[in-house]
PDB file of C-alpha atoms and ligand atoms in Angstrom:
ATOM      1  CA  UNK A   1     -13.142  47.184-103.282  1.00 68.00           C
ATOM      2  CA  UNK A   2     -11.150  50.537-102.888  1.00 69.00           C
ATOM      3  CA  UNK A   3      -7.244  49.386-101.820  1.00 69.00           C
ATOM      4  CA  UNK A   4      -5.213  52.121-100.419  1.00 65.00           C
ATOM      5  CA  UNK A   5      -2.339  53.064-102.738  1.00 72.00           C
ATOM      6  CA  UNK A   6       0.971  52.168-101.738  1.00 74.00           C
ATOM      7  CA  UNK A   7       3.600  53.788-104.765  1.00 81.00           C
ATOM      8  CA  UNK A   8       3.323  57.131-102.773  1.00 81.00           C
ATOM      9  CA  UNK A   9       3.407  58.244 -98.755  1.00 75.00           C
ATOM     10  CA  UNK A  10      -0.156  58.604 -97.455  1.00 72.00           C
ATOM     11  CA  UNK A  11      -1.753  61.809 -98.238  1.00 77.00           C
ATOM     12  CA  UNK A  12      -2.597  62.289 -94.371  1.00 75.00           C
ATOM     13  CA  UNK A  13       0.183  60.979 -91.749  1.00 74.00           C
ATOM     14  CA  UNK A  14      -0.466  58.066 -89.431  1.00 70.00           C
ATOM     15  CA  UNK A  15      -2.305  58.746 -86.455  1.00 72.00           C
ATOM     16  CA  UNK A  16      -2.715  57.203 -83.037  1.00 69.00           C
ATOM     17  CA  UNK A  17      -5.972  55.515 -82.882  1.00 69.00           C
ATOM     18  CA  UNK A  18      -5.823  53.681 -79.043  1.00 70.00           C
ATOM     19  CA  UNK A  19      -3.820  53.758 -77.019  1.00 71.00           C
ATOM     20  CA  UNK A  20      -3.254  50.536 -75.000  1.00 71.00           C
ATOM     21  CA  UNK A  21      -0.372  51.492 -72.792  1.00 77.00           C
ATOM     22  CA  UNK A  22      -1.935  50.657 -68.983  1.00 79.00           C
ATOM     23  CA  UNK A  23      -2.615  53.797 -66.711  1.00 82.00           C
ATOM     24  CA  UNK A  24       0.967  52.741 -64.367  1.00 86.00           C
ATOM     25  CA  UNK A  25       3.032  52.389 -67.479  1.00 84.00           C
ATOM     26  CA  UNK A  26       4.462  56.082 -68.082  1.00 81.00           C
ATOM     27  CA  UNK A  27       5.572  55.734 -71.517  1.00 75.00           C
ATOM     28  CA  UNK A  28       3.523  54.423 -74.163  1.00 70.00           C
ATOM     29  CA  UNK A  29       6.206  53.704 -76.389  1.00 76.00           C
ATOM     30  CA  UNK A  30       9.575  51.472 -75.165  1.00 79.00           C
ATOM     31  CA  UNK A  31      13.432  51.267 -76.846  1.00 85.00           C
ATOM     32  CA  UNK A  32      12.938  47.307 -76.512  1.00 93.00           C
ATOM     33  CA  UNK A  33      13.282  45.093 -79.889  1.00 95.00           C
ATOM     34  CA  UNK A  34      10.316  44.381 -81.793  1.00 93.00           C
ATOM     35  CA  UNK A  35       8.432  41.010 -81.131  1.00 96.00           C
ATOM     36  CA  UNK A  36       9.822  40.890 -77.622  1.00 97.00           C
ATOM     37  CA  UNK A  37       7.717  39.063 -75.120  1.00 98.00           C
ATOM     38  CA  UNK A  38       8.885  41.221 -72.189  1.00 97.00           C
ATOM     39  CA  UNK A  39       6.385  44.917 -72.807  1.00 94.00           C
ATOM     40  CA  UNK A  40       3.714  42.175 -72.995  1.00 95.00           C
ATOM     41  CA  UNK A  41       4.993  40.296 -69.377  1.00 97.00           C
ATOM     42  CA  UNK A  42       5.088  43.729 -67.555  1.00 96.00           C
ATOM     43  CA  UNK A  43       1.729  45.162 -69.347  1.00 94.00           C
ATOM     44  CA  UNK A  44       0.312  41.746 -67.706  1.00 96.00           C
ATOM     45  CA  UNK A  45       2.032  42.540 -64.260  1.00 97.00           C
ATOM     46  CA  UNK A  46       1.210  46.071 -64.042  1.00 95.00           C
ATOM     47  CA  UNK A  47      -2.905  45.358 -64.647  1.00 95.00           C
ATOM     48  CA  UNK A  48      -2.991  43.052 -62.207  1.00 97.00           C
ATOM     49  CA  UNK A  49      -1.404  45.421 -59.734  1.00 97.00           C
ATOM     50  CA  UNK A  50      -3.978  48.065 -60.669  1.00 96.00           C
ATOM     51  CA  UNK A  51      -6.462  45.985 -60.556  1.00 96.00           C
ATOM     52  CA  UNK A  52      -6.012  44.825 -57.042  1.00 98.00           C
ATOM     53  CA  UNK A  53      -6.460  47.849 -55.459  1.00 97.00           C
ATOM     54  CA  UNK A  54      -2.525  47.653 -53.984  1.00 97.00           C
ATOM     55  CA  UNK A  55      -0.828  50.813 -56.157  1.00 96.00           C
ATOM     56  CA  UNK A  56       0.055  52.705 -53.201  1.00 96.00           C
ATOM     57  CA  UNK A  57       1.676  50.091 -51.277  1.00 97.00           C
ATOM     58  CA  UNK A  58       3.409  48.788 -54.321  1.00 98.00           C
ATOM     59  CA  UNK A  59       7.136  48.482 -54.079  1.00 98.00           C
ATOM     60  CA  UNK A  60       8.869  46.880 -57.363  1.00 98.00           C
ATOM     61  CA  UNK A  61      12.275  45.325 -57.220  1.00 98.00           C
ATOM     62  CA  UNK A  62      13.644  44.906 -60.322  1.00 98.00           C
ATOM     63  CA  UNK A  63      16.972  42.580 -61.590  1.00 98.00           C
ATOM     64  CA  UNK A  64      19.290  43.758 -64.331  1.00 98.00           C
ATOM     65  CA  UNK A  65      18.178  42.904 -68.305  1.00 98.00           C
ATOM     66  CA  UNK A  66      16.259  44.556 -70.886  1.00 98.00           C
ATOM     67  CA  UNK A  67      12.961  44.722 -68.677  1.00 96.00           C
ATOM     68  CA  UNK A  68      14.667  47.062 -66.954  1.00 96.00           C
ATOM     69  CA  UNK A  69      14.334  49.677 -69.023  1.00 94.00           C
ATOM     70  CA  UNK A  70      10.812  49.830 -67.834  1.00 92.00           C
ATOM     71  CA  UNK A  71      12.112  50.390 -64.201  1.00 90.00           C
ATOM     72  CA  UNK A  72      12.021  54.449 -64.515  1.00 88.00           C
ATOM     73  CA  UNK A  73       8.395  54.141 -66.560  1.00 89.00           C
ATOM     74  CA  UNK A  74       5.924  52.493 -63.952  1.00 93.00           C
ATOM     75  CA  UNK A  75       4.212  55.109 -61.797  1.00 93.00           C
ATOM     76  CA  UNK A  76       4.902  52.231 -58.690  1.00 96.00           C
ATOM     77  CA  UNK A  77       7.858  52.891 -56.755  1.00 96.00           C
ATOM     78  CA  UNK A  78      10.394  50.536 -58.169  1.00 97.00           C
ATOM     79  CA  UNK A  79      14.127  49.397 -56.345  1.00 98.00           C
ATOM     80  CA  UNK A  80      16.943  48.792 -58.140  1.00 98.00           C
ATOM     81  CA  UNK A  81      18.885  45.226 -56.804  1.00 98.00           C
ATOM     82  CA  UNK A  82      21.960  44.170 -58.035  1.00 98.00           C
ATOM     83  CA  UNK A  83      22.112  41.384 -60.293  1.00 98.00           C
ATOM     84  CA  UNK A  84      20.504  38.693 -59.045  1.00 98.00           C
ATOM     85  CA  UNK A  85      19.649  39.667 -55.723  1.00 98.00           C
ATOM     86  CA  UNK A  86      16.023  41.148 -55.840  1.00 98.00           C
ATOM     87  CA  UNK A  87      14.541  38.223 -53.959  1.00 98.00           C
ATOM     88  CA  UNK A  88      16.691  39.512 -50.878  1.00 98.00           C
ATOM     89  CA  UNK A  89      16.340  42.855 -51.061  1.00 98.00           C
ATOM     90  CA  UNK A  90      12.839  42.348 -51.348  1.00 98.00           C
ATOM     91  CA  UNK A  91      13.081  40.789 -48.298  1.00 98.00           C
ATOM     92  CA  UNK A  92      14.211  42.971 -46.665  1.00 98.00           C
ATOM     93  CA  UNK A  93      11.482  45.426 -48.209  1.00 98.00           C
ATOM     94  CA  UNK A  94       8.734  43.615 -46.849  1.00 98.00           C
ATOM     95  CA  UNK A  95      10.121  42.913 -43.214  1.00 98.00           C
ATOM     96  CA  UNK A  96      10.410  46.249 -42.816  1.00 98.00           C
ATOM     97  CA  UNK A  97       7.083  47.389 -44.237  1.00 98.00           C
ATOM     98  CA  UNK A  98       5.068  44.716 -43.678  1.00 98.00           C
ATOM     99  CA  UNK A  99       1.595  46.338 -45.847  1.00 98.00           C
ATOM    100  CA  UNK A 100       4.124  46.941 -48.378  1.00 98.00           C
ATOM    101  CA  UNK A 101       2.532  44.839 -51.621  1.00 98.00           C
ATOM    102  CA  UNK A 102       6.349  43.594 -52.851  1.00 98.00           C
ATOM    103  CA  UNK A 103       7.071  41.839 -56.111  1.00 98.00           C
ATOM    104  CA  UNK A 104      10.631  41.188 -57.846  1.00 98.00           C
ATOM    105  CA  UNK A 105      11.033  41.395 -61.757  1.00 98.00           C
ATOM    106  CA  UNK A 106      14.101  39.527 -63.165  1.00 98.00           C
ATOM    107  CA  UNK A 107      15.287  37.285 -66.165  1.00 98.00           C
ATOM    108  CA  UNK A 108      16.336  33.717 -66.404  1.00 98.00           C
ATOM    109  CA  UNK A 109      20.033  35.325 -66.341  1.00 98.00           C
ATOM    110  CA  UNK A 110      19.138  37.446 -63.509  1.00 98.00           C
ATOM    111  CA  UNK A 111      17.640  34.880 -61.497  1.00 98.00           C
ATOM    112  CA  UNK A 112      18.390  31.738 -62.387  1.00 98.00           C
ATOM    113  CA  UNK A 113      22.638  32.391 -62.571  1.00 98.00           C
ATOM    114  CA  UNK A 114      23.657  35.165 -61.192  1.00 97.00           C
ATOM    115  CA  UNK A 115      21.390  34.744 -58.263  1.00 96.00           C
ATOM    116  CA  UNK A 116      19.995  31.277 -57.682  1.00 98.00           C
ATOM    117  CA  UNK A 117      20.760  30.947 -54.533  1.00 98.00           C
ATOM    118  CA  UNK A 118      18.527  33.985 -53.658  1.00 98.00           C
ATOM    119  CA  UNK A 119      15.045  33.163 -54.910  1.00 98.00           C
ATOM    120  CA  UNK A 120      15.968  29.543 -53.238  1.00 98.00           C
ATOM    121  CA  UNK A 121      16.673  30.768 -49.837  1.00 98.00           C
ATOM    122  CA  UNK A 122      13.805  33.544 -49.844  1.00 98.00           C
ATOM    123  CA  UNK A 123      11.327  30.647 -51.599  1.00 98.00           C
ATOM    124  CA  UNK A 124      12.418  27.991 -48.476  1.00 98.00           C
ATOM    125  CA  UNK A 125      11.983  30.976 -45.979  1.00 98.00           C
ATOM    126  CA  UNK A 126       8.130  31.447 -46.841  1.00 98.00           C
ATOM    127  CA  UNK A 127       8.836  35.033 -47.568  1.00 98.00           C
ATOM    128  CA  UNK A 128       5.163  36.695 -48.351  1.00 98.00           C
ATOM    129  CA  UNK A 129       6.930  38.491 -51.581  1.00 98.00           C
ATOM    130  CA  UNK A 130       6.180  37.515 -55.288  1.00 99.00           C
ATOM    131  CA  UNK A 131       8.882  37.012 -57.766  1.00 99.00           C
ATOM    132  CA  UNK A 132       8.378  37.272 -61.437  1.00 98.00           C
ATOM    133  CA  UNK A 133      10.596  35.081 -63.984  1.00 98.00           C
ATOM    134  CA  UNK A 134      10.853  36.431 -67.708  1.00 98.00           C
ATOM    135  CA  UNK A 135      12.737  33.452 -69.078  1.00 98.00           C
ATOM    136  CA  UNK A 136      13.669  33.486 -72.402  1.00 98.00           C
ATOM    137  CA  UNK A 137      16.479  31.623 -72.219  1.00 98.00           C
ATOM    138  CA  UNK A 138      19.167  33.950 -73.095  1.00 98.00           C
ATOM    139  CA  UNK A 139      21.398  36.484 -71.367  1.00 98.00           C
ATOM    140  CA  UNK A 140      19.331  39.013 -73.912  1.00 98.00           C
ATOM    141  CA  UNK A 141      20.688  42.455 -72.677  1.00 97.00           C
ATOM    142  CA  UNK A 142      24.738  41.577 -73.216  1.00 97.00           C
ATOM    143  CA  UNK A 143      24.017  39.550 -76.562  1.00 95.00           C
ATOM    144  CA  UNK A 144      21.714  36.361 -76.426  1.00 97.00           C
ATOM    145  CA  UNK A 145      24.084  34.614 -74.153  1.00 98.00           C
ATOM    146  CA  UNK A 146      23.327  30.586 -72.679  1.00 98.00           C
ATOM    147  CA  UNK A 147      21.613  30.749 -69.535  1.00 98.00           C
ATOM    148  CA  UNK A 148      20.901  28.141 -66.702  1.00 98.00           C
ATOM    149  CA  UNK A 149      17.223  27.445 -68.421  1.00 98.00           C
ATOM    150  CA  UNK A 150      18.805  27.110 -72.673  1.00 98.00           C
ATOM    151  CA  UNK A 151      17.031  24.567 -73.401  1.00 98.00           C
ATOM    152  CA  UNK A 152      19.275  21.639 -75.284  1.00 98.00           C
ATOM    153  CA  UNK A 153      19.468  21.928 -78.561  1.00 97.00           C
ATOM    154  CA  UNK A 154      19.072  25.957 -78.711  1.00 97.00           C
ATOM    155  CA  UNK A 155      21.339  27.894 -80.534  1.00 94.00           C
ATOM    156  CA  UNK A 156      22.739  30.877 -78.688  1.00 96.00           C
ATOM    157  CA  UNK A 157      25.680  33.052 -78.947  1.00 95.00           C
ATOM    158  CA  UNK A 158      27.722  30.742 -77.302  1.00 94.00           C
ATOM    159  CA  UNK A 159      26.249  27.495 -78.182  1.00 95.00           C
ATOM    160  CA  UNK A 160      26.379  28.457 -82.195  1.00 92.00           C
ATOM    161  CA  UNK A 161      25.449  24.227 -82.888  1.00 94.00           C
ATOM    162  CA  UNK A 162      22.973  24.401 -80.120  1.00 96.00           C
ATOM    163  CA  UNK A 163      22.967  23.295 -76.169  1.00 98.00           C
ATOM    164  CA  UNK A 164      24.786  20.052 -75.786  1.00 98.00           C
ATOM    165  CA  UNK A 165      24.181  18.512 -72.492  1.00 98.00           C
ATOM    166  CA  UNK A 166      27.516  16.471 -72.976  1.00 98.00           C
ATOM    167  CA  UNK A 167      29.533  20.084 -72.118  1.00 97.00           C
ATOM    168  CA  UNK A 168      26.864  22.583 -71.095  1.00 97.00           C
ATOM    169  CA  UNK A 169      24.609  20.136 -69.104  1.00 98.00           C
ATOM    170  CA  UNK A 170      21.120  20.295 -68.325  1.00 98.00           C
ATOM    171  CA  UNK A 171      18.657  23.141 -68.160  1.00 98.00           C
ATOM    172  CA  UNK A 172      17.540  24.322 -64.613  1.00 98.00           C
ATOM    173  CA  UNK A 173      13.816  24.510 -64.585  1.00 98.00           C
ATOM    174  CA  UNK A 174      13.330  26.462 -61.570  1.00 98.00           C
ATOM    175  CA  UNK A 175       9.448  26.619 -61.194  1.00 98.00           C
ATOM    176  CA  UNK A 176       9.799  22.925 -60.413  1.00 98.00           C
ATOM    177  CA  UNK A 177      12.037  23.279 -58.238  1.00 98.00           C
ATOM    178  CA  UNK A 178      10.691  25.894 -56.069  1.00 98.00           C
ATOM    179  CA  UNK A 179       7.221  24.100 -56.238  1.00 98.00           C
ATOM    180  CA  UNK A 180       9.149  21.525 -54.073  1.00 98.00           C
ATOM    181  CA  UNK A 181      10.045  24.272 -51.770  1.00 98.00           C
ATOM    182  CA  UNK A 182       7.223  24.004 -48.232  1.00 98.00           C
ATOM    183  CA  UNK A 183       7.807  28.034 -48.199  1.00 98.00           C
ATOM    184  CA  UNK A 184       6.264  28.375 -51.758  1.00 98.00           C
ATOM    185  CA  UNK A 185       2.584  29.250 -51.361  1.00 98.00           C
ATOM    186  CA  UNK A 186       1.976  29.825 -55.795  1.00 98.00           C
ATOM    187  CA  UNK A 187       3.931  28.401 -58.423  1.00 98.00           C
ATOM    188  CA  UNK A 188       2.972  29.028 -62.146  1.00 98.00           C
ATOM    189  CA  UNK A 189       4.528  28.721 -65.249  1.00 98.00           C
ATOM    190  CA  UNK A 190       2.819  30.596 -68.564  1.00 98.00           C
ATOM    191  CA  UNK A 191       3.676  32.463 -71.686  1.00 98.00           C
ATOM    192  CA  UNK A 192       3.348  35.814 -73.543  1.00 98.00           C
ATOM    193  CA  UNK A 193       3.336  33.828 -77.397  1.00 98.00           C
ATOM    194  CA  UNK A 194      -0.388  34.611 -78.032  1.00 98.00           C
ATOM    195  CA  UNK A 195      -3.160  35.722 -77.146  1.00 97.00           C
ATOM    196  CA  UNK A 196      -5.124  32.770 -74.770  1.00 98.00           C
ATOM    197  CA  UNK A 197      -1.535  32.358 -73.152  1.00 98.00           C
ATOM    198  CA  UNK A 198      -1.215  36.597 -72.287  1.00 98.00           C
ATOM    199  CA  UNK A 199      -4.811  35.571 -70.939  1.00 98.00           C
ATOM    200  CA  UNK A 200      -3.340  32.763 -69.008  1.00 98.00           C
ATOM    201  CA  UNK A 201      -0.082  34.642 -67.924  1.00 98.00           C
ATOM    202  CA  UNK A 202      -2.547  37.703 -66.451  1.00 98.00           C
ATOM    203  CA  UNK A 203      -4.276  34.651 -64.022  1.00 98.00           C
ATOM    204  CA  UNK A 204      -1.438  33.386 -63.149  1.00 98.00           C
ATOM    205  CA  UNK A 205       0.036  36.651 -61.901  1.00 98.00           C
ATOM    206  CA  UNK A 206      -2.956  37.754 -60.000  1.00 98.00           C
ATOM    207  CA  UNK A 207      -3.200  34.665 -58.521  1.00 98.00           C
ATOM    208  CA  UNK A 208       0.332  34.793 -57.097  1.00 98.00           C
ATOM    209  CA  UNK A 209      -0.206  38.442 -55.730  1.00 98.00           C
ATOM    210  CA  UNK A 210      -3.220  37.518 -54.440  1.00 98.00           C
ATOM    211  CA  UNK A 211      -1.695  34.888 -52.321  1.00 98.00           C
ATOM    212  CA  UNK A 212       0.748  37.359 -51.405  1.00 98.00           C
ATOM    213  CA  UNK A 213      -2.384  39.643 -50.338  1.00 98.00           C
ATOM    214  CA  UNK A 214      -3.504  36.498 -48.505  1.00 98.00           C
ATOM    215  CA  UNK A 215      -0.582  35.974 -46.614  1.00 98.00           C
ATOM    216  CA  UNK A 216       0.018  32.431 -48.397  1.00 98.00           C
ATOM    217  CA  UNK A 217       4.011  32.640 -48.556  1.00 98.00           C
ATOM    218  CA  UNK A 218       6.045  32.573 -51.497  1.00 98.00           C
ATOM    219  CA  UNK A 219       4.751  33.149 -54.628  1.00 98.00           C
ATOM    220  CA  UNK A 220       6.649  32.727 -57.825  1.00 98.00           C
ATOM    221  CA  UNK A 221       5.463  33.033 -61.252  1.00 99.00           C
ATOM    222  CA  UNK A 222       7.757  32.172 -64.554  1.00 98.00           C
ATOM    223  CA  UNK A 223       6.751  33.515 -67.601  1.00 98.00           C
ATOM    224  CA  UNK A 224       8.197  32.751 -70.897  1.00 98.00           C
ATOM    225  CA  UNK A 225       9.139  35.484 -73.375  1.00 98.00           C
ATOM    226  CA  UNK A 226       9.866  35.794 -76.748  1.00 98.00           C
ATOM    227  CA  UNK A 227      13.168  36.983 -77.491  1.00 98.00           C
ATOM    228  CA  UNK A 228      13.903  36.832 -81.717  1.00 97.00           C
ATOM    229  CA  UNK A 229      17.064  39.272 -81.274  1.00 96.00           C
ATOM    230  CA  UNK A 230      18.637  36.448 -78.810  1.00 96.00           C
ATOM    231  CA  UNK A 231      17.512  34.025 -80.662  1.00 96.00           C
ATOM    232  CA  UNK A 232      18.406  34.953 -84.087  1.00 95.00           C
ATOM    233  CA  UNK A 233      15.068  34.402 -85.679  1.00 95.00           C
ATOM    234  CA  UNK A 234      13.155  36.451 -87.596  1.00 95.00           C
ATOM    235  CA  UNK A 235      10.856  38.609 -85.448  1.00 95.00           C
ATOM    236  CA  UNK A 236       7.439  37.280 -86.481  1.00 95.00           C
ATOM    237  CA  UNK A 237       9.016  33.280 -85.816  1.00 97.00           C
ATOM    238  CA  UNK A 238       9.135  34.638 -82.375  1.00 98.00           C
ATOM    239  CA  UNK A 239       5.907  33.415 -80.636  1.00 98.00           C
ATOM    240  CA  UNK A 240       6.693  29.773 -82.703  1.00 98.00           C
ATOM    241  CA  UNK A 241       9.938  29.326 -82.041  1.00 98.00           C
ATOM    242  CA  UNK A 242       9.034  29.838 -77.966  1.00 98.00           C
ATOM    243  CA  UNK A 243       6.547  27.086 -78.398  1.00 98.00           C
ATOM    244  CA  UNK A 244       8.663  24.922 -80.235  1.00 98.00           C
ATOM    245  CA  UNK A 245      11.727  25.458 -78.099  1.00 97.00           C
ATOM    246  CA  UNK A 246      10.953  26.669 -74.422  1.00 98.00           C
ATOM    247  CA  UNK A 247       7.769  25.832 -73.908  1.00 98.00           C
ATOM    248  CA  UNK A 248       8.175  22.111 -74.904  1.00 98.00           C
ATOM    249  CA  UNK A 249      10.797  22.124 -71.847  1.00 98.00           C
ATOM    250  CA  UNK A 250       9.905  24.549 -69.367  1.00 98.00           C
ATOM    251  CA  UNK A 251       5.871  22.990 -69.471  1.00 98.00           C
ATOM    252  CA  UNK A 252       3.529  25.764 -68.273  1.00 98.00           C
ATOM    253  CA  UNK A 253       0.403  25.299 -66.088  1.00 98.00           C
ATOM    254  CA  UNK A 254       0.189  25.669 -62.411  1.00 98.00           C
ATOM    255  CA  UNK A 255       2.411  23.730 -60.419  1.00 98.00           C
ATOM    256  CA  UNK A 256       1.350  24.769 -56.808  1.00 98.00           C
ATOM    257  CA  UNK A 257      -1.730  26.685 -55.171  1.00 98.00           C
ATOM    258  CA  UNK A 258      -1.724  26.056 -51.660  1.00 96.00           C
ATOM    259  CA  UNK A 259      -4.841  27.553 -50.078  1.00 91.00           C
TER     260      UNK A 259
HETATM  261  C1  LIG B   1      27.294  41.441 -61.613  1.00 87.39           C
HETATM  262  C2  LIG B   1      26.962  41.686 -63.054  1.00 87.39           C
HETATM  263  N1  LIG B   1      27.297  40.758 -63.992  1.00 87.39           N
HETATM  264  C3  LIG B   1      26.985  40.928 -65.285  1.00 87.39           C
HETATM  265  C4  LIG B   1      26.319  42.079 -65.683  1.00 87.39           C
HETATM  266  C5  LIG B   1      25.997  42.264 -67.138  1.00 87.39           C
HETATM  267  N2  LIG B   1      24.599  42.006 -67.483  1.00 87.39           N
HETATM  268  C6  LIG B   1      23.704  43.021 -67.581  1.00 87.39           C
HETATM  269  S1  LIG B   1      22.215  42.519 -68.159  1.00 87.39           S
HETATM  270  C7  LIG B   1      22.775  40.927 -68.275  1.00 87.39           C
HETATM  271  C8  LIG B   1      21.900  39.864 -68.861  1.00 87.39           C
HETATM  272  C9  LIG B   1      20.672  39.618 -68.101  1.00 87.39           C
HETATM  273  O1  LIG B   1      19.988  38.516 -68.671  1.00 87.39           O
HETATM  274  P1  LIG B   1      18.573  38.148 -68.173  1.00 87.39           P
HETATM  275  O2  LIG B   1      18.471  38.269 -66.712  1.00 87.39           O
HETATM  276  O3  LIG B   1      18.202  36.823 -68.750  1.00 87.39           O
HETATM  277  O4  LIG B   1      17.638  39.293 -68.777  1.00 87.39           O
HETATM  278  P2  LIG B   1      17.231  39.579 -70.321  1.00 87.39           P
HETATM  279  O5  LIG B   1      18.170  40.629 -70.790  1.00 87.39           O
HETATM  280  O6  LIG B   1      17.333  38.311 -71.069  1.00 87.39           O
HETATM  281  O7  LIG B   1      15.838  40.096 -70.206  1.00 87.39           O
HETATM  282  C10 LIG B   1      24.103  40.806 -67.852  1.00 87.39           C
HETATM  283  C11 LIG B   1      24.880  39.549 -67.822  1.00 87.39           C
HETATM  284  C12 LIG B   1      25.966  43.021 -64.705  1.00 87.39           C
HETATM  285  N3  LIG B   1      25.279  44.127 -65.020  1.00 87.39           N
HETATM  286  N4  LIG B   1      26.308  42.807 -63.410  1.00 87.39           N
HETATM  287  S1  LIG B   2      17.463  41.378 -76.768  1.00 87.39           S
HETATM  288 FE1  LIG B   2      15.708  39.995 -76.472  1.00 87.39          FE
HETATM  289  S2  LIG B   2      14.956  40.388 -74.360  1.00 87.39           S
HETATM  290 FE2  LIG B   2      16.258  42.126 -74.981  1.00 87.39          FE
HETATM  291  S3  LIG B   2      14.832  43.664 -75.843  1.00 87.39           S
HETATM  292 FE3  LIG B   2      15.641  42.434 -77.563  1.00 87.39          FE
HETATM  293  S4  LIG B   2      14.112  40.801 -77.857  1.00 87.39           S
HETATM  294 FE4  LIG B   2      13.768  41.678 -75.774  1.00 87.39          FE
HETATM  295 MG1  LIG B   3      16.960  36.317 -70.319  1.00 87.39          MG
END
């Protein structure tokens, strides 16, 4: 066996051998931390769009967080809501462009506390729009924060000795919740830790904007994302760490498919 030396830099530099960016991601690099779930979420989001056929009547809303930073790479056209309120302007969106293929893109901070109300109300009005969740359980963009969906026992910035139900209460799980909802047409919950679950997570999404395509209602799809920086664990404990934690709590499958 021949083993590449490693007490000197390579004779020849690194070079690019695939490239595995999808064709409506612009960039094939991003500025977000390593190990984070949410490239993998919007790779998964952005195929299934392609793959429908619906690019050209595509219209993106996206919430405030990191994923946003993909907002000005996706060769969609993408809207900008305020925080929290992509479910409404979405909307609004599709009532006034009814072929328009609609989807939201928010976090668990996004959606689940600065806006809850929102995804409720559009979720009970059967509005044919599909929302994405990336929950990974932390305001991530301002510092790894508690949100609505900490699970108990998580450590977070401000919950150093972990969630405490006694004075933080109880995590929201909001796919449940809009499952209950008779306006929901697709509820799903999956995650971006490995491999068979980015598999899952892809299904899940085309199945909710192929309801949408059907003209089933609501569709809502929560996917759980890895977020070490927030989490203050290594990067590689990542993908563990979500099973362990979230995914224990926030229990994936699908939860509604009303055909
Ligand atoms: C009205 C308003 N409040 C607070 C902020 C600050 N803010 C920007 S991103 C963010 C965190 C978003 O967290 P989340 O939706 O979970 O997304 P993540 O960063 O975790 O992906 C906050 C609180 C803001 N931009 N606007
Ligand atoms: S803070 Fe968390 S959610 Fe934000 S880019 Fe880093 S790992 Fe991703
Ligand atoms: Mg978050």
């Amino acid at each position: 066996m021949t083993y590449v030396p490693t007490d000197e830099p390579p004779a020849q530099p690194a070079k690019l051998v695939r490239d595995f960016t999808p064709d409506l991601i612009d960039v094939g690099t991003h500025h977000l931390c390593p190990g984070c779930g949410e490239p993998v979420a919007m790779r998964a989001a952005l195929e299934a769009v392609a793959e429908l056929g619906v690019v050209q009547r595509t219209i993106a809303v996206f919430g405030i967080g990191c994923y946003t930073a993909f907002s000005n790479n996706l060769d969609v056209e993408v809207l900008q809501a305020l925080h929290g309120r992509a479910p409404s302007l979405a909307t609004g969106v599709k009532r006034a462009k009814p072929d328009a293929f609609v989807f939201t893109v928010q976090g668990d901070g996004d959606m689940v506390n600065e806006g809850l109300q929102e995804v409720i109300h559009a979720a009970a009005r059967g509005e044919n729009i599909t929302c994405l969740m990336l929950n990974n359980g932390v305001f991530g963009e301002t510092g790894g924060h508690m949100t609505a969906t900490t699970v108990l026992g998580q450590r977070t910035k401000n919950s150093l000795e972990g969630r405490d139900a006694s004075a933080h209460g109880y995590p929201i799980l909001l796919a449940n919740i809009i499952a209950g909802l008779d306006g929901a047409g697709y509820v799903a919950r999956c995650a971006v830790n490995n491999a068979h679950n980015v598999t899952l997570a892809k299904q899940m999404i085309t199945a909710a904007f192929e309801s949408q395509i059907a003209g089933r209602g609501f569709s809502f799809v929560e996917i759980l994302t890895m977020c070490p920086t927030g989490w203050f664990v290594d990067t590689n404990e990542g993908p563990d760490y979500l099973a362990d934690n979230l995914a224990s709590v926030h229990r994936g499958g699908v939860l509604k498919d009303v055909r």
